[in-house]
Amino acid sequence: SLKTEHVQALAKFIEPEQNGIKYFGVAEGKNVFVIQAESVQNFVINTKINGQEITPNLNKLVDNESIYFDRYYEQIGWGNTSDAEFISHNGFYASRRVFSYKAYEGIDFITLPINLKDKGYNTIAFHGNEGDFWDREKAYPSQGLDEYISIEDLEVDEELGLGLSDQSFFRQSMDFIKELHQPFYSFLITLTSHHPFIIPEDLKELNVGEQYEGTSLEDYLQTVRYLDTQIGEFIQALKDENLYDNSIIVVYGDHKGLDYRYAEANEHITNLIGREYQVQEMYRVPFIVHMPGSGLKETISTVGGQVDFYPTMANLLGIELRSDSVLGKDLLNTEKGFAAIQNHVAQGSFIDDNIVFVMSEDGIFENSDAWDLKTGEPLDLELAREGYERAVAELKLSEYILQNNLVPLVHEKGIKGALEQE
Ligand code: GP9
């Protein structure tokens, strides 16, 4: 049966229960700010253009009492930004049929915000676009996000790109935040750095130099820099409101901004970063957990993806989560890295600590490509077979669990236990 097939496929990949959890509860009881940063890719971190840092504020975060995951990958499907939210909060993959909030409407979830509510947190989400975009308004209550402040609740005093400017967005969000009962979980989805990356001249802070002037890379970097400035100001506002010391600030990129298959952008990014801009770099987004007062500063280079957000955050926030109740892993306590990459056409692409594998669009393994993660050299496809099988198994299993409304049972019994009982 399909179920037996899932259980068998999974048994091959499931990792043993961990003993001794590193960093468990180090951020317990703190207010949590999660900033889902529109289109922010990892290559901007600690990179300079024409002598200037692209993201001085994010660089400062990385450098100061943060855990920085520098091999972290987007795993979105059709639902772009909203899938990034879904995967991160649930520890399951995006639907392959339609955006996840729609595909999985009406089922029972257990999410990071729900766990935090059980610990007495208030939960709230903010976004400077229409409330019903991506069905967020409808989906958020079952995701454990009790309050949702969208553009209808804010004063539209400065429009940029798809909606309210990030500057106005962060400033107005603070008016709500300072009234919240603590502790709280506050999820902020930014917008200005959305494709096609257009902001007025007077908001452009970078002088990219002749080489990049007027290119799509310049457009992209100007909006990323703009967002970086707003994040810097938001952190300053947290300090001014005496919220900084008892909070953690988490930033991650939702998905790529510039496609590596776009020759012009590829050439410019390759020049900028000094190595070839390829598929692995395109999917790579930053994940930074800044914990003031923790004394912790670490870069974790285990390969992971957005599906790992929930178990990793649960660990830091002192939430007991069975390691076999989600498809993600706690990246602070995982030896072997793995990230299944969703793409719209064929399942099976993945990145692990050694291999980048991109499944051919025709769905035929033999027509696919594999490279060495570190050197970029082509690899014998057979080396990628096990990872490919794991990626397919995880994605199918995720869909099976969600479609059959098994999340609560899976949290109670573990994936294997739940499927055996079902
Ligand atoms: C829309 C915003 C951007 O509200 O989240 O969506 P995207 O097109 O990136 O999915």
Short mmCIF file of C-alpha atoms and ligand atoms in Angstrom, two decimals:
data_model
loop_
_atom_site.label_atom_id
_atom_site.label_comp_id
_atom_site.label_asym_id
_atom_site.label_seq_id
_atom_site.Cartn_x
_atom_site.Cartn_y
_atom_site.Cartn_z
CA SER A 1 0.00 0.00 0.00
CA LEU A 2 0.96 3.64 -0.32
CA LYS A 3 1.28 3.90 3.44
CA THR A 4 3.64 0.94 3.73
CA GLU A 5 5.67 2.39 0.92
CA HIS A 6 5.99 5.65 2.85
CA VAL A 7 6.98 3.94 6.08
CA GLN A 8 9.61 1.85 4.32
CA ALA A 9 11.01 4.79 2.41
CA LEU A 10 11.23 6.82 5.56
CA ALA A 11 12.84 4.12 7.71
CA LYS A 12 15.91 4.34 5.51
CA PHE A 13 16.45 8.01 6.22
CA ILE A 14 15.14 8.63 9.69
CA GLU A 15 17.80 9.75 12.11
CA PRO A 16 18.09 8.22 15.56
CA GLU A 17 16.76 10.21 18.53
CA GLN A 18 19.36 12.69 19.72
CA ASN A 19 20.89 12.45 23.16
CA GLY A 20 21.93 15.65 24.82
CA ILE A 21 20.45 18.63 23.04
CA LYS A 22 22.81 21.53 22.46
CA TYR A 23 21.37 24.99 23.23
CA PHE A 24 18.02 23.71 24.44
CA GLY A 25 15.98 26.57 25.89
CA VAL A 26 18.66 29.26 25.64
CA ALA A 27 16.00 31.71 24.39
CA GLU A 28 13.15 30.39 26.52
CA GLY A 29 10.63 33.02 27.57
CA LYS A 30 12.04 35.75 25.30
CA ASN A 31 9.87 37.75 22.94
CA VAL A 32 10.46 36.54 19.41
CA PHE A 33 10.66 38.72 16.31
CA VAL A 34 10.86 36.80 13.08
CA ILE A 35 11.52 38.93 10.03
CA GLN A 36 10.85 37.06 6.82
CA ALA A 37 12.95 39.09 4.42
CA GLU A 38 11.57 39.34 0.88
CA SER A 39 13.93 37.95 -1.80
CA VAL A 40 17.03 38.16 0.41
CA GLN A 41 19.69 35.72 -0.73
CA ASN A 42 22.74 34.75 1.27
CA PHE A 43 25.36 36.13 -1.12
CA VAL A 44 24.66 39.69 0.05
CA ILE A 45 25.86 38.93 3.57
CA ASN A 46 29.37 40.25 4.23
CA THR A 47 29.80 41.12 0.55
CA LYS A 48 30.93 44.57 -0.56
CA ILE A 49 30.07 46.37 -3.76
CA ASN A 50 32.29 49.21 -4.87
CA GLY A 51 33.79 49.27 -1.37
CA GLN A 52 30.47 49.42 0.50
CA GLU A 53 28.82 46.74 2.58
CA ILE A 54 25.50 45.73 1.02
CA THR A 55 23.88 44.77 4.32
CA PRO A 56 25.74 46.52 7.15
CA ASN A 57 22.98 45.87 9.69
CA LEU A 58 22.59 42.18 8.91
CA ASN A 59 26.38 41.86 8.95
CA LYS A 60 26.41 43.45 12.39
CA LEU A 61 23.80 40.95 13.57
CA VAL A 62 25.80 38.01 12.24
CA ASP A 63 28.86 39.33 14.05
CA ASN A 64 27.26 39.88 17.38
CA GLU A 65 25.54 37.32 19.63
CA SER A 66 23.96 35.41 16.79
CA ILE A 67 23.80 31.93 15.42
CA TYR A 68 24.16 32.26 11.67
CA PHE A 69 23.21 29.38 9.40
CA ASP A 70 25.17 29.95 6.22
CA ARG A 71 24.10 26.87 4.28
CA TYR A 72 20.38 27.30 4.51
CA TYR A 73 18.11 26.91 1.47
CA GLU A 74 14.69 28.01 0.31
CA GLN A 75 12.28 25.13 -0.27
CA ILE A 76 9.20 26.90 -1.60
CA GLY A 77 6.73 25.61 -4.17
CA TRP A 78 3.95 27.46 -6.00
CA GLY A 79 3.16 29.66 -3.06
CA ASN A 80 6.43 31.63 -3.04
CA THR A 81 6.52 33.90 0.00
CA SER A 82 3.55 32.21 1.64
CA ASP A 83 5.11 28.78 1.21
CA ALA A 84 8.24 30.02 2.96
CA GLU A 85 6.02 30.93 5.92
CA PHE A 86 4.17 27.63 5.78
CA ILE A 87 7.25 25.42 5.62
CA SER A 88 9.03 27.37 8.34
CA HIS A 89 6.16 27.29 10.82
CA ASN A 90 5.08 23.69 10.19
CA GLY A 91 8.22 21.67 9.49
CA PHE A 92 6.49 20.10 6.48
CA TYR A 93 6.96 20.81 2.79
CA ALA A 94 4.89 22.99 0.52
CA SER A 95 2.15 21.43 -1.55
CA ARG A 96 2.95 20.60 -5.15
CA ARG A 97 -0.58 21.33 -6.38
CA VAL A 98 -1.27 24.89 -5.37
CA PHE A 99 -0.01 27.29 -2.69
CA SER A 100 0.08 25.52 0.65
CA TYR A 101 -2.43 27.65 2.57
CA LYS A 102 -5.00 26.73 -0.09
CA ALA A 103 -3.97 23.12 -0.56
CA TYR A 104 -4.11 22.37 3.15
CA GLU A 105 -7.02 24.56 4.11
CA GLY A 106 -9.16 23.20 6.94
CA ILE A 107 -6.73 20.66 8.37
CA ASP A 108 -5.30 20.59 11.90
CA PHE A 109 -1.82 21.99 12.35
CA ILE A 110 0.77 22.05 15.08
CA THR A 111 3.17 24.90 14.47
CA LEU A 112 5.84 26.94 16.20
CA PRO A 113 3.33 29.72 17.03
CA ILE A 114 0.88 27.13 18.42
CA ASN A 115 3.60 25.67 20.67
CA LEU A 116 4.44 29.16 21.87
CA LYS A 117 0.79 29.95 22.58
CA ASP A 118 0.75 26.85 24.79
CA LYS A 119 3.61 28.46 26.70
CA GLY A 120 1.63 31.65 27.23
CA TYR A 121 2.82 33.68 24.25
CA ASN A 122 0.69 36.10 22.26
CA THR A 123 1.09 35.72 18.53
CA ILE A 124 0.80 38.32 15.80
CA ALA A 125 1.74 38.68 12.12
CA PHE A 126 2.37 41.86 10.13
CA HIS A 127 2.49 42.47 6.39
CA GLY A 128 2.17 45.59 4.24
CA ASN A 129 -0.05 44.03 1.60
CA GLU A 130 -3.73 43.05 1.38
CA GLY A 131 -4.82 40.68 4.12
CA ASP A 132 -6.30 38.13 1.75
CA PHE A 133 -3.19 37.85 -0.45
CA TRP A 134 -2.15 34.17 -0.48
CA ASP A 135 -5.23 33.51 1.71
CA ARG A 136 -3.22 34.59 4.74
CA GLU A 137 -6.19 36.05 6.59
CA LYS A 138 -8.05 32.75 6.35
CA ALA A 139 -5.02 30.58 7.06
CA TYR A 140 -3.37 32.35 9.98
CA PRO A 141 -5.74 31.33 12.81
CA SER A 142 -5.08 27.63 12.17
CA GLN A 143 -1.35 28.39 11.96
CA GLY A 144 -1.51 29.80 15.48
CA LEU A 145 -1.15 33.43 14.41
CA ASP A 146 -3.98 35.02 16.37
CA GLU A 147 -3.72 38.59 15.20
CA TYR A 148 -2.92 39.71 11.67
CA ILE A 149 -2.13 43.31 10.85
CA SER A 150 -2.23 43.85 7.10
CA ILE A 151 -2.34 46.98 4.97
CA GLU A 152 -6.03 47.54 5.76
CA ASP A 153 -5.07 48.11 9.41
CA LEU A 154 -2.24 50.51 8.61
CA GLU A 155 -2.07 54.01 7.25
CA VAL A 156 -0.99 53.91 3.61
CA ASP A 157 1.33 56.88 3.90
CA GLU A 158 4.08 55.62 1.60
CA GLU A 159 3.57 53.06 -1.14
CA LEU A 160 6.49 51.25 -2.70
CA GLY A 161 6.43 48.24 -5.00
CA LEU A 162 3.63 45.85 -4.07
CA GLY A 163 2.32 47.76 -1.06
CA LEU A 164 3.34 49.76 1.96
CA SER A 165 7.04 50.70 2.12
CA ASP A 166 9.10 48.68 4.57
CA GLN A 167 10.01 51.89 6.35
CA SER A 168 6.40 52.74 7.10
CA PHE A 169 5.63 49.07 7.73
CA PHE A 170 8.22 48.65 10.48
CA ARG A 171 7.45 52.04 12.01
CA GLN A 172 3.72 51.35 12.22
CA SER A 173 4.20 47.74 13.37
CA MET A 174 6.06 49.09 16.38
CA ASP A 175 2.92 50.97 17.47
CA PHE A 176 1.17 47.61 17.86
CA ILE A 177 4.19 45.77 19.23
CA LYS A 178 4.76 48.09 22.16
CA GLU A 179 1.17 47.50 23.30
CA LEU A 180 1.47 43.70 23.21
CA HIS A 181 1.33 41.63 26.33
CA GLN A 182 4.70 39.85 26.76
CA PRO A 183 5.98 37.33 25.88
CA PHE A 184 4.94 37.45 22.24
CA TYR A 185 5.77 35.93 18.90
CA SER A 186 5.79 38.59 16.22
CA PHE A 187 6.11 37.57 12.57
CA LEU A 188 6.96 40.39 10.15
CA ILE A 189 6.85 39.82 6.40
CA THR A 190 8.67 42.51 4.45
CA LEU A 191 7.75 43.60 0.93
CA THR A 192 9.78 46.39 -0.68
CA SER A 193 12.56 44.14 -1.98
CA HIS A 194 10.07 42.25 -4.13
CA HIS A 195 10.73 41.79 -7.83
CA PRO A 196 11.13 44.01 -9.95
CA PHE A 197 13.11 45.80 -7.20
CA ILE A 198 12.14 49.37 -7.87
CA ILE A 199 12.65 52.20 -5.42
CA PRO A 200 12.99 55.95 -6.04
CA GLU A 201 16.42 57.50 -6.58
CA ASP A 202 16.46 59.28 -3.23
CA LEU A 203 16.09 55.97 -1.39
CA LYS A 204 19.01 54.34 -3.14
CA GLU A 205 21.88 54.21 -0.67
CA LEU A 206 24.51 52.28 -2.60
CA ASN A 207 26.91 53.71 -5.13
CA VAL A 208 27.45 50.52 -7.10
CA GLY A 209 29.96 52.02 -9.52
CA GLU A 210 29.97 52.06 -13.31
CA GLN A 211 30.31 48.32 -13.68
CA TYR A 212 26.91 47.60 -12.15
CA GLU A 213 25.04 50.83 -12.72
CA GLY A 214 21.57 50.34 -14.23
CA THR A 215 21.75 46.54 -14.06
CA SER A 216 19.15 44.23 -12.54
CA LEU A 217 21.75 43.43 -9.89
CA GLU A 218 21.88 47.10 -8.94
CA ASP A 219 18.06 47.25 -8.69
CA TYR A 220 18.07 44.17 -6.51
CA LEU A 221 20.86 45.32 -4.22
CA GLN A 222 19.39 48.81 -3.77
CA THR A 223 16.16 47.29 -2.42
CA VAL A 224 18.01 44.79 -0.25
CA ARG A 225 20.09 47.63 1.17
CA TYR A 226 16.92 49.63 1.77
CA LEU A 227 15.47 46.68 3.71
CA ASP A 228 18.71 46.32 5.66
CA THR A 229 18.45 49.96 6.74
CA GLN A 230 14.85 49.45 7.88
CA ILE A 231 15.87 46.39 9.90
CA GLY A 232 18.61 48.48 11.51
CA GLU A 233 16.08 51.15 12.45
CA PHE A 234 13.64 48.58 13.74
CA ILE A 235 16.31 47.16 16.03
CA GLN A 236 17.09 50.66 17.26
CA ALA A 237 13.36 51.16 17.94
CA LEU A 238 13.33 47.93 19.96
CA LYS A 239 16.17 49.34 22.05
CA ASP A 240 14.33 52.65 22.48
CA GLU A 241 11.21 50.81 23.62
CA ASN A 242 13.20 48.64 26.06
CA LEU A 243 12.24 45.52 24.17
CA TYR A 244 15.64 44.56 22.80
CA ASP A 245 17.18 42.88 25.84
CA ASN A 246 14.33 40.47 26.45
CA SER A 247 13.80 39.55 22.82
CA ILE A 248 15.42 37.51 20.10
CA ILE A 249 15.48 38.75 16.53
CA VAL A 250 15.42 36.22 13.74
CA VAL A 251 15.89 37.04 10.07
CA TYR A 252 15.64 34.69 7.13
CA GLY A 253 15.25 35.09 3.37
CA ASP A 254 12.07 33.71 1.86
CA HIS A 255 13.37 32.91 -1.63
CA LYS A 256 15.66 33.97 -4.44
CA GLY A 257 15.65 37.41 -5.99
CA LEU A 258 17.66 36.82 -9.15
CA ASP A 259 17.54 33.67 -11.23
CA TYR A 260 20.89 32.17 -12.20
CA ARG A 261 19.44 31.28 -15.61
CA TYR A 262 19.12 34.99 -16.38
CA ALA A 263 22.42 35.61 -18.19
CA GLU A 264 22.82 39.29 -17.39
CA ALA A 265 22.27 38.88 -13.65
CA ASN A 266 24.39 35.75 -13.62
CA GLU A 267 27.37 37.55 -15.13
CA HIS A 268 27.15 40.41 -12.65
CA ILE A 269 26.65 38.27 -9.56
CA THR A 270 29.50 35.99 -10.64
CA ASN A 271 31.73 39.05 -10.87
CA LEU A 272 30.58 40.40 -7.56
CA ILE A 273 31.01 37.25 -5.50
CA GLY A 274 34.11 36.03 -7.31
CA ARG A 275 32.75 32.56 -8.01
CA GLU A 276 30.21 31.21 -10.43
CA TYR A 277 26.61 32.08 -9.62
CA GLN A 278 24.91 28.72 -9.91
CA VAL A 279 21.86 26.87 -8.70
CA GLN A 280 23.09 26.21 -5.17
CA GLU A 281 23.91 29.88 -4.59
CA MET A 282 20.53 30.91 -5.99
CA TYR A 283 18.58 28.81 -3.51
CA ARG A 284 20.75 29.83 -0.55
CA VAL A 285 19.14 32.28 1.86
CA PRO A 286 20.46 33.59 5.18
CA PHE A 287 19.05 32.45 8.52
CA ILE A 288 20.21 34.49 11.49
CA VAL A 289 19.10 34.09 15.10
CA HIS A 290 20.23 37.07 17.11
CA MET A 291 20.02 36.54 20.87
CA PRO A 292 21.05 39.63 22.85
CA GLY A 293 22.71 38.77 26.14
CA SER A 294 23.26 35.12 25.24
CA GLY A 295 27.00 35.46 24.64
CA LEU A 296 26.58 33.04 21.75
CA LYS A 297 28.26 33.60 18.42
CA GLU A 298 28.45 30.76 15.99
CA THR A 299 28.22 29.97 12.30
CA ILE A 300 26.52 26.69 11.51
CA SER A 301 27.37 25.33 8.08
CA THR A 302 25.36 22.12 8.22
CA VAL A 303 23.15 22.12 5.14
CA GLY A 304 19.51 22.77 5.95
CA GLY A 305 16.40 24.46 4.67
CA GLN A 306 13.24 26.20 5.72
CA VAL A 307 11.68 22.92 6.84
CA ASP A 308 14.30 22.95 9.63
CA PHE A 309 13.24 26.31 10.99
CA TYR A 310 10.55 24.97 13.34
CA PRO A 311 12.60 22.25 15.07
CA THR A 312 15.64 24.55 15.32
CA MET A 313 13.64 27.40 16.83
CA ALA A 314 11.71 24.99 19.07
CA ASN A 315 15.00 23.84 20.54
CA LEU A 316 16.20 27.38 21.28
CA LEU A 317 12.84 28.34 22.76
CA GLY A 318 12.70 25.33 25.06
CA ILE A 319 9.86 23.54 23.31
CA GLU A 320 9.94 19.75 23.58
CA LEU A 321 9.39 18.53 20.05
CA ARG A 322 9.80 14.91 19.01
CA SER A 323 12.53 14.85 16.39
CA ASP A 324 10.38 12.48 14.31
CA SER A 325 7.25 14.63 14.38
CA VAL A 326 8.24 16.96 11.55
CA LEU A 327 10.27 16.51 8.39
CA GLY A 328 12.75 19.18 9.38
CA LYS A 329 15.65 18.71 11.75
CA ASP A 330 17.14 20.80 14.52
CA LEU A 331 20.17 22.22 12.74
CA LEU A 332 21.93 22.82 16.05
CA ASN A 333 21.92 19.11 16.77
CA THR A 334 22.30 17.52 13.37
CA GLU A 335 25.46 16.05 11.96
CA LYS A 336 24.36 15.34 8.42
CA GLY A 337 22.96 18.18 6.36
CA PHE A 338 20.20 17.75 3.82
CA ALA A 339 17.75 20.02 2.02
CA ALA A 340 15.16 18.78 -0.47
CA ILE A 341 14.62 21.53 -3.01
CA GLN A 342 11.10 21.90 -4.32
CA ASN A 343 10.75 22.93 -7.87
CA HIS A 344 7.55 23.19 -9.81
CA VAL A 345 8.18 20.49 -12.32
CA ALA A 346 9.92 17.41 -11.00
CA GLN A 347 10.56 16.15 -7.48
CA GLY A 348 13.91 14.98 -6.23
CA SER A 349 16.35 17.90 -6.32
CA PHE A 350 18.42 18.23 -3.16
CA ILE A 351 21.53 19.70 -1.60
CA ASP A 352 23.51 17.94 1.10
CA ASP A 353 26.90 18.55 2.68
CA ASN A 354 28.66 17.28 -0.46
CA ILE A 355 26.28 17.17 -3.41
CA VAL A 356 24.00 19.49 -5.35
CA PHE A 357 21.49 17.51 -7.40
CA VAL A 358 18.98 19.06 -9.79
CA MET A 359 16.29 16.74 -11.08
CA SER A 360 15.71 16.96 -14.78
CA GLU A 361 12.45 18.67 -15.76
CA ASP A 362 11.36 15.54 -17.62
CA GLY A 363 11.47 13.68 -14.29
CA ILE A 364 14.09 11.19 -15.53
CA PHE A 365 16.91 10.65 -13.06
CA GLU A 366 19.44 9.79 -15.76
CA ASN A 367 18.90 13.17 -17.44
CA SER A 368 19.58 15.09 -14.24
CA ASP A 369 22.72 16.89 -13.04
CA ALA A 370 24.90 16.57 -9.96
CA TRP A 371 27.79 18.71 -8.78
CA ASP A 372 30.23 18.73 -5.91
CA LEU A 373 28.94 21.32 -3.42
CA LYS A 374 32.36 22.73 -2.61
CA THR A 375 34.17 22.61 -5.98
CA GLY A 376 31.22 22.85 -8.38
CA GLU A 377 32.70 19.99 -10.43
CA PRO A 378 30.20 17.63 -12.14
CA LEU A 379 29.67 14.38 -10.25
CA ASP A 380 28.74 10.85 -11.19
CA LEU A 381 24.94 10.76 -10.90
CA GLU A 382 24.97 7.53 -8.95
CA LEU A 383 26.46 9.41 -5.99
CA ALA A 384 23.22 11.38 -5.86
CA ARG A 385 20.80 8.47 -6.02
CA GLU A 386 20.30 8.04 -2.29
CA GLY A 387 19.73 11.77 -1.73
CA TYR A 388 17.32 11.85 -4.64
CA GLU A 389 15.36 8.96 -3.15
CA ARG A 390 15.31 10.68 0.20
CA ALA A 391 14.06 13.96 -1.30
CA VAL A 392 11.23 12.20 -3.13
CA ALA A 393 10.33 10.17 -0.05
CA GLU A 394 10.21 13.24 2.20
CA LEU A 395 8.11 15.29 -0.20
CA LYS A 396 5.62 12.46 -0.77
CA LEU A 397 5.42 11.68 2.89
CA SER A 398 4.81 15.32 3.71
CA GLU A 399 1.95 15.51 1.25
CA TYR A 400 0.48 12.25 2.54
CA ILE A 401 0.53 13.40 6.16
CA LEU A 402 -0.99 16.79 5.38
CA GLN A 403 -3.62 15.56 2.96
CA ASN A 404 -4.78 12.94 5.42
CA ASN A 405 -4.88 15.38 8.32
CA LEU A 406 -2.34 13.41 10.35
CA VAL A 407 -0.26 16.22 11.85
CA PRO A 408 -1.64 15.93 15.43
CA LEU A 409 -1.22 12.15 15.39
CA VAL A 410 2.30 12.49 14.03
CA HIS A 411 3.20 14.88 16.84
CA GLU A 412 1.87 12.40 19.36
CA LYS A 413 3.34 9.18 18.02
CA GLY A 414 6.10 10.20 15.63
CA ILE A 415 5.78 9.74 11.89
CA LYS A 416 6.37 6.02 11.89
CA GLY A 417 4.08 5.39 14.86
CA ALA A 418 1.31 7.49 13.38
CA LEU A 419 1.42 5.80 10.00
CA GLU A 420 1.44 2.35 11.58
CA GLN A 421 -1.57 3.16 13.70
CA GLU A 422 -3.57 5.01 11.04
C1 GP9 B 1 2.62 39.29 -1.25
C2 GP9 B 1 4.04 39.14 -0.89
C3 GP9 B 1 4.95 38.78 -2.05
O1 GP9 B 1 1.81 39.55 -0.16
O2 GP9 B 1 4.15 38.25 0.15
O3 GP9 B 1 4.63 37.58 -2.55
P1 GP9 B 1 5.51 36.69 -3.56
O4 GP9 B 1 5.10 37.10 -4.94
O5 GP9 B 1 6.97 36.91 -3.32
O6 GP9 B 1 5.09 35.33 -3.21
#
